[in-house]
mmCIF file of C-alpha atoms in Angstrom:
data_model
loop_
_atom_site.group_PDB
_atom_site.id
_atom_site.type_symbol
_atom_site.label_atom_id
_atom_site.label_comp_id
_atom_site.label_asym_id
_atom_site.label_seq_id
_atom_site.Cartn_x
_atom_site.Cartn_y
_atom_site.Cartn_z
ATOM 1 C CA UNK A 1 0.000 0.000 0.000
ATOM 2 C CA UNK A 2 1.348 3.238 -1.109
ATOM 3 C CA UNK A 3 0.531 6.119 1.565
ATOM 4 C CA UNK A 4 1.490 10.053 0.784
ATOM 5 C CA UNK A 5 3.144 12.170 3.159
ATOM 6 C CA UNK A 6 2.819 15.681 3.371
ATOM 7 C CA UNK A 7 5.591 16.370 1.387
ATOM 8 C CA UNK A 8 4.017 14.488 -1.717
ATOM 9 C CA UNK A 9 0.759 16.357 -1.527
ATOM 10 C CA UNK A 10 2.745 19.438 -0.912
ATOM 11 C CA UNK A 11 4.983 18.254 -4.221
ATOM 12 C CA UNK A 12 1.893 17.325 -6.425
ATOM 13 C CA UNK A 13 0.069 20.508 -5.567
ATOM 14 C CA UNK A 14 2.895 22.142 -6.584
ATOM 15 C CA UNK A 15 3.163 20.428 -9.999
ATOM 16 C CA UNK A 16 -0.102 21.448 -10.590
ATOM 17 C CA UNK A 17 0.131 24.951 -9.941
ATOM 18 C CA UNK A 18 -2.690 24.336 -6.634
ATOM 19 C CA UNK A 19 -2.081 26.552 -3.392
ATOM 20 C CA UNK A 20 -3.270 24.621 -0.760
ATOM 21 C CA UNK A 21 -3.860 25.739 2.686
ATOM 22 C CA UNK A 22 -3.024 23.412 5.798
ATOM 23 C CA UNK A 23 -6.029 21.941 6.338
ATOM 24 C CA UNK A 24 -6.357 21.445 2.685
ATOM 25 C CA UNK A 25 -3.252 19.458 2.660
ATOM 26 C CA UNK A 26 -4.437 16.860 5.110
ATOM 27 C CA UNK A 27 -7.609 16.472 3.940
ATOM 28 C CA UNK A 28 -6.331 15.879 0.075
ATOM 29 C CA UNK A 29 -3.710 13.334 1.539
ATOM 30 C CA UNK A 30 -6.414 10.992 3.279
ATOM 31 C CA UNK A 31 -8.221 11.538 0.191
ATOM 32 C CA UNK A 32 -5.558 10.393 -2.469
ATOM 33 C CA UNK A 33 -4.475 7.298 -0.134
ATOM 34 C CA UNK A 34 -7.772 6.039 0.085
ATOM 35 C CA UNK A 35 -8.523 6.255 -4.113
ATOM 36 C CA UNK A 36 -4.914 4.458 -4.506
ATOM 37 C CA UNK A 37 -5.974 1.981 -1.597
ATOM 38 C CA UNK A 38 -8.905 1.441 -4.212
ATOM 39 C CA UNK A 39 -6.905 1.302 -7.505
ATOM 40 C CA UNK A 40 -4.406 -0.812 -5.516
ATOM 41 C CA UNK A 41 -7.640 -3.222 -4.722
ATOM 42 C CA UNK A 42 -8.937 -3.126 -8.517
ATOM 43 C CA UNK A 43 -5.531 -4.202 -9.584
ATOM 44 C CA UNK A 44 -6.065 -7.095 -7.222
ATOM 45 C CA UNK A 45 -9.008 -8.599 -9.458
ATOM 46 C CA UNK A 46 -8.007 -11.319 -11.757
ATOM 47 C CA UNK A 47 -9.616 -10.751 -14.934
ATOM 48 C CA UNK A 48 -7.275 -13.471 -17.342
ATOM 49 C CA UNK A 49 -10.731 -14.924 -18.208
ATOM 50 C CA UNK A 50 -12.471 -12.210 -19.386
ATOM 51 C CA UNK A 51 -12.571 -10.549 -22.670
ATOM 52 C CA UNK A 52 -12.102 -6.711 -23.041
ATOM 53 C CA UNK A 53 -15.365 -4.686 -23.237
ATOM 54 C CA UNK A 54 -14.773 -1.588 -25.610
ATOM 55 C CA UNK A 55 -18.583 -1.385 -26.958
ATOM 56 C CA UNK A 56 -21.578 -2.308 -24.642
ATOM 57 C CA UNK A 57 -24.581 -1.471 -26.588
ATOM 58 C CA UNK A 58 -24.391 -3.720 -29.452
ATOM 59 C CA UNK A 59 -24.350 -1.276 -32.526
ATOM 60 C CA UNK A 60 -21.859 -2.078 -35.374
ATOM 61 C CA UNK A 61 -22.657 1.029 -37.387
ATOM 62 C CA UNK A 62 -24.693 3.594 -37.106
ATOM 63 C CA UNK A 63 -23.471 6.109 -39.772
ATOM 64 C CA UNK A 64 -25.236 6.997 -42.976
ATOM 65 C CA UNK A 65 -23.745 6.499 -46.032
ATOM 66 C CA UNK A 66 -21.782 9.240 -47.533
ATOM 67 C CA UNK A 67 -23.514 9.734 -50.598
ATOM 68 C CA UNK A 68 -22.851 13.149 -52.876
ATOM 69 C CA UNK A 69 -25.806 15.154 -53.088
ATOM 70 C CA UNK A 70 -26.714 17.995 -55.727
ATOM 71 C CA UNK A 71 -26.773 21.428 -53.812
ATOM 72 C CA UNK A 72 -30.104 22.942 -52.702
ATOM 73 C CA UNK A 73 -29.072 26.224 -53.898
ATOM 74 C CA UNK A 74 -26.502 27.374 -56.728
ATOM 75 C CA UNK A 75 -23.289 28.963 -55.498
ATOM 76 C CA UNK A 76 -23.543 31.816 -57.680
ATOM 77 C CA UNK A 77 -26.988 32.681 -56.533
ATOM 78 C CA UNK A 78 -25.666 32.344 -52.917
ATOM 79 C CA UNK A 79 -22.534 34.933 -53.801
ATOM 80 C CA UNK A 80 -25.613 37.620 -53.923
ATOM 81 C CA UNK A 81 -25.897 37.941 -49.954
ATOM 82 C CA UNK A 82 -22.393 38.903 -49.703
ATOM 83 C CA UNK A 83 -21.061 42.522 -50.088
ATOM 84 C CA UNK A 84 -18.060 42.240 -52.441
ATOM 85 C CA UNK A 85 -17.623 39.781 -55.312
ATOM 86 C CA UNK A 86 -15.306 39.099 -57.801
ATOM 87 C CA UNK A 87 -14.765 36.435 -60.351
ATOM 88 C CA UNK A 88 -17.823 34.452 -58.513
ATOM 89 C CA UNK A 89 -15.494 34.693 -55.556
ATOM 90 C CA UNK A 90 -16.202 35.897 -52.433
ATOM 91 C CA UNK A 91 -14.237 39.456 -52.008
ATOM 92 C CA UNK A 92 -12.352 40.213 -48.639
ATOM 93 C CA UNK A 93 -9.810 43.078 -47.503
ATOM 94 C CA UNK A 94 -6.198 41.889 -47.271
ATOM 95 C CA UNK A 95 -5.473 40.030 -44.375
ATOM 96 C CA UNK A 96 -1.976 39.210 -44.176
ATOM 97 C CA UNK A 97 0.381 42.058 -43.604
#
């Protein structure tokens, strides 16, 4: 069993850039021992029979097909909402300096 001391809290809180008060310190330390005292159980389990689970509901596929559509609306008929065209290309102000 792995237990923390102060020091490692104070050392992990520091890593992750977490002021911690005192009390705070103590209170995250019995914390973190008791979820490794679990992990440190679940590691325990012997699980050579079993086969991994990486899909529980059943579904093989549930995507549509990708077929290619015609458009609902031309391009050039869309290029009248914007203000500046040119070429049947949408017109913009320089961007790069």
């Amino acid at each position: 069993m792995a237990d923390l001391s102060r020091e490692d809290i104070v050392k992990i809180a520091r890593l992750a850039r977490i002021s911690l008060s005192d009390d705070e310190i103590d209170r995250y330390a019995a914390e973190l021992v008791e979820i490794i005292r679990y992990v440190e159980q679940l590691q325990s389990i012997d699980v050579s029979g079993l086969k991994p689970t990486n899909q529980v509901t059943g579904l093989v596929n549930v995507m549509r097909q990708d077929v290619v559509q015609g458009y609902s609306y031309e391009p050039r008929d869309l290029l009248g909402n914007v203000p500046n065209v040119e070429d049947d290309h949408i017109k913009v102000r320089r961007m790069v300096g």
